[in-house]
Amino acid sequence: MTEAIAFLPPRQAVLSRRAEILDDLKELVPAGRLVEERNALVPFETDGFIAYRRRPLAVVLPETTAQVAAVMKYCHRYGIPVVPRGAGTSLSGGAIPQEDAVVLGLSAMTRIIEVDYANRCATVQAGVTNLAISDAVGADGYFYAPDPSSQLACTIGGNIAMNSGGAHCLKYGVTTNNLLGVKMVLVDGTVVDLGGKHLDAEGYDLLGLVCGSEGQLGIVTEATVRLLAKPEGARPVLFGFDSAEDAGSCVADVIGAGIIPVAIEFMDKPAIEICEAFAKAGYPLDVEALLIVEVEGSEAEMDAMLAAIVEIAKRHGVKIVRESQSANEAALIWKGRKSAFGATGRIADYICMDGTVPLSQLAYVLRKTSEIIDRYGLRVANVFHAGDGNMHPLILYNINDPEDAAKAEAAGMEILKLCVDAGGCLTGEHGVGIEKRDLMLHQFTQVDLDQQMAVRSAFDADWILNPSKVFPLEGRG
Amino acid sequence: MTEAIAFLPPRQAVLSRRAEILDDLKELVPAGRLVEERNALVPFETDGFIAYRRRPLAVVLPETTAQVAAVMKYCHRYGIPVVPRGAGTSLSGGAIPQEDAVVLGLSAMTRIIEVDYANRCATVQAGVTNLAISDAVGADGYFYAPDPSSQLACTIGGNIAMNSGGAHCLKYGVTTNNLLGVKMVLVDGTVVDLGGKHLDAEGYDLLGLVCGSEGQLGIVTEATVRLLAKPEGARPVLFGFDSAEDAGSCVADVIGAGIIPVAIEFMDKPAIEICEAFAKAGYPLDVEALLIVEVEGSEAEMDAMLAAIVEIAKRHGVKIVRESQSANEAALIWKGRKSAFGATGRIADYICMDGTVPLSQLAYVLRKTSEIIDRYGLRVANVFHAGDGNMHPLILYNINDPEDAAKAEAAGMEILKLCVDAGGCLTGEHGVGIEKRDLMLHQFTQVDLDQQMAVRSAFDADWILNPSKVFPLEGRG
């Protein structure tokens, strides 16, 4: 396809020293932890944003913080770009390398270091998967709240880089609200600890700054995360509507009334059909839009909250209200939703937008999105976290048809601008990566971006950490 | 008293130009908004950390963001230090000026700009008091959650500077968890907007960085905060214990079991006596330690959560469990707790520590605190947010007895170090200010602090914003 998004030109001084650099890196990580063969590098060429790919100089897969520090110290000394990588599930291209970069993969750092129930937290290495944390504490009645759809694969390190969310973040908050501390390697190899098991901390909130900084301020090697007690019970309920706008207005009114269920997920008709075909979840096929609302707590609590939501839904002409009747049915409902991206991938290539809007704008933005998609002659499936206004239009296209791909990308950019213009922002949980980099100036002024870049330079003066990402290439320092 | 904490030496170039600076400032703010008379400056000499005071060069009280920007542009140009000030209720000396500084007071900026129920947020000027936000939306069933004891007086701008907490932050989080956006004037007078009404945002989390940065990164002039729906009901319950350690262990076990009431407040015997004498709240006087546990929700929810807490309290030998029987009784219980500092001030001078510890260390730290106080021959009253481990020993002393004051300060420093050594930190919600500045190296390494200072320099290269605060004077760049 045509590449609308540019990468920084590779540093020739680095490319020309490749053999020497590989020899040096071999000394810094255990045997087998340096990937250098061209074919072995292919899996690291791209991530969940598959439209772009670059082969990296090399990949290192360290096992300890000390090894990460040694690699950083070396790369910093010689001005070699470093692209950190968790499981490579980024939807915005946050882990796509460049030709002069060493990919620093954290996937070998999978140790759960400590589970501390007294302080309700767990300390894990950065390569531990999101779900593995909940699995480690589930039998004791606890869980780790943020739940990206990719939670089976994605790592906590990647979650921190992107400040990842998930369906249940409506109630529990995103990664930054559930992160207590990190161990991080600075660009020059220095190791720092930010945060800890205690509430808050003195000094600037560098932990909050690091969370969501897309691997540009340092390499997180360990994380201390909050554990929550599992709720007494949970019940997903399906609400079917005759129009996407009715569903959107209903969500705005539920939240506006101060009711916070644990999740409110939205699917439009194309998404319902795609997910139902894949998961056999029992979604109704005769509605235009579906909300999956999950309530939790005691039976009495769930009943009371549901009654209030049904009341509001009726005012928006809800057509179907269907409670899951068993744990199995509930699991299927969530399986359908969480496999939406995978199920979509079976029928077409897609790019997933991540714009977030104030809830009062939900219905308007849905209507306008549909107009944009029609104008480009494309198809879209909408499946997203409605409760917090985090939209995910999946724009369907054919990756092997350059014209189709260019249209999909252009439509996506229009949709993101629409979100910003409606008082929202470019990304709720997927990050900027390379995907939304050049739209940053649509949201921010140059003054805003200069300030962000000044902060970046305070951590990484030479901009070797994930350099092609987040900030538009033009207008950089 | 002897001054253990040093201020930066005043910039002579600024002091010698005072008359000229006053003339220039007069042009930048409306008539009457420049305070220059020596006697009129006295109220601005100190804040809630009354042991230290300095008369500022002048005070300006702008009414608009544009005026704040004009003052900052001027002061930046001439290298004049600026100390931002809300209501001056800081307990760590965050608003104490210095002789060469212009105090930039936000107390005239008290406009509630917008209440937006659809998006559950309100936008207010920085000088609006904490309680005024809840008052403005209370009749419609909403409130702003963080509730510092000084909420009647303290401003949202000051809350943001210190990332303030309060009794109900156990459930609702502190300021940073309830702040959606700010308008901020950078050191050179540029105005930026951070965050907004939407969830999260792309780019670095500068909003999170600014929250808690103690006025050193810019002057916040407007804030957009989250509004929450009032709970169906709320019920404070008193739990009396025979020892502080039993109460502390009970708190750790409640939270460890995953039960999160809306508040768990702790009072030891001296605090109970002081507060009861002042508020006539009906606190039991025959116990050594008291927990105020507040539950909220429907009657059924409150009953269920209380039953679980009573079960745990029994394991720790609880002696008295007393539910409030009326709204009036509930109000008195909270009045007693929230006036603890004021009530203490009636019987002695005090300094209030703000160390925060992992909950599992609560009982240990209480015991050690008592040993330290005994060793210095002082008295202490403990009244604090136990649920999140945020301790507030009030060390009683006589401000007019230099030896007593020095002992109180030394004991306070030992207690804070104890908190850090127990895996906690120096401050939960009061900030570093000047009070804890020189202890920062007990918590952080020089590497950690260098990184924080580099971030600060990225915002304020000349360090004119609140310059004597947060970072130890030695070891600065």
PDB file of C-alpha atoms in Angstrom, chain A residues 110-112 115 122 124-125 127-139 142-144 146 150-156 159 225 227:
ATOM      1  CA  THR A 110       7.537 -13.164  32.800  1.00  0.00           C
ATOM      2  CA  ARG A 111       8.119 -13.618  36.504  1.00  0.00           C
ATOM      3  CA  ILE A 112       5.465 -12.774  39.096  1.00  0.00           C
ATOM      4  CA  VAL A 115       1.719 -11.150  45.526  1.00  0.00           C
ATOM      5  CA  ALA A 122       1.250  -7.596  43.044  1.00  0.00           C
ATOM      6  CA  VAL A 124       5.464  -8.497  38.284  1.00  0.00           C
ATOM      7  CA  GLN A 125       8.035  -8.291  35.529  1.00  0.00           C
ATOM      8  CA  GLY A 127       6.564  -9.226  30.203  1.00  0.00           C
ATOM      9  CA  VAL A 128       3.845 -10.849  32.313  1.00  0.00           C
ATOM     10  CA  THR A 129       0.590 -10.881  30.383  1.00  0.00           C
ATOM     11  CA  ASN A 130      -2.376  -8.896  31.603  1.00  0.00           C
ATOM     12  CA  LEU A 131      -4.476 -12.012  32.192  1.00  0.00           C
ATOM     13  CA  ALA A 132      -1.673 -13.872  33.963  1.00  0.00           C
ATOM     14  CA  ILE A 133      -1.926 -11.402  36.838  1.00  0.00           C
ATOM     15  CA  SER A 134      -5.611 -12.112  37.385  1.00  0.00           C
ATOM     16  CA  ASP A 135      -4.963 -15.828  36.929  1.00  0.00           C
ATOM     17  CA  ALA A 136      -2.303 -15.795  39.639  1.00  0.00           C
ATOM     18  CA  VAL A 137      -4.667 -14.318  42.227  1.00  0.00           C
ATOM     19  CA  GLY A 138      -8.071 -15.509  41.006  1.00  0.00           C
ATOM     20  CA  ALA A 139      -8.276 -18.540  43.263  1.00  0.00           C
ATOM     21  CA  TYR A 142      -8.798 -11.158  43.557  1.00  0.00           C
ATOM     22  CA  PHE A 143      -8.226  -9.734  40.074  1.00  0.00           C
ATOM     23  CA  TYR A 144      -6.379  -7.030  38.163  1.00  0.00           C
ATOM     24  CA  PRO A 146      -7.977  -3.226  33.331  1.00  0.00           C
ATOM     25  CA  SER A 150      -6.019  -8.674  23.908  1.00  0.00           C
ATOM     26  CA  GLN A 151      -5.508  -9.480  27.584  1.00  0.00           C
ATOM     27  CA  LEU A 152      -4.573 -13.085  26.887  1.00  0.00           C
ATOM     28  CA  ALA A 153      -1.523 -11.894  24.949  1.00  0.00           C
ATOM     29  CA  CYS A 154      -0.694  -8.308  25.803  1.00  0.00           C
ATOM     30  CA  THR A 155       1.888  -7.565  28.509  1.00  0.00           C
ATOM     31  CA  ILE A 156       1.652  -5.297  31.501  1.00  0.00           C
ATOM     32  CA  ASN A 159      -0.355  -1.761  28.963  1.00  0.00           C
ATOM     33  CA  VAL A 225      -0.291  -3.107  40.343  1.00  0.00           C
ATOM     34  CA  LEU A 227      -5.408  -5.994  43.116  1.00  0.00           C
TER      35      LEU A 227
END
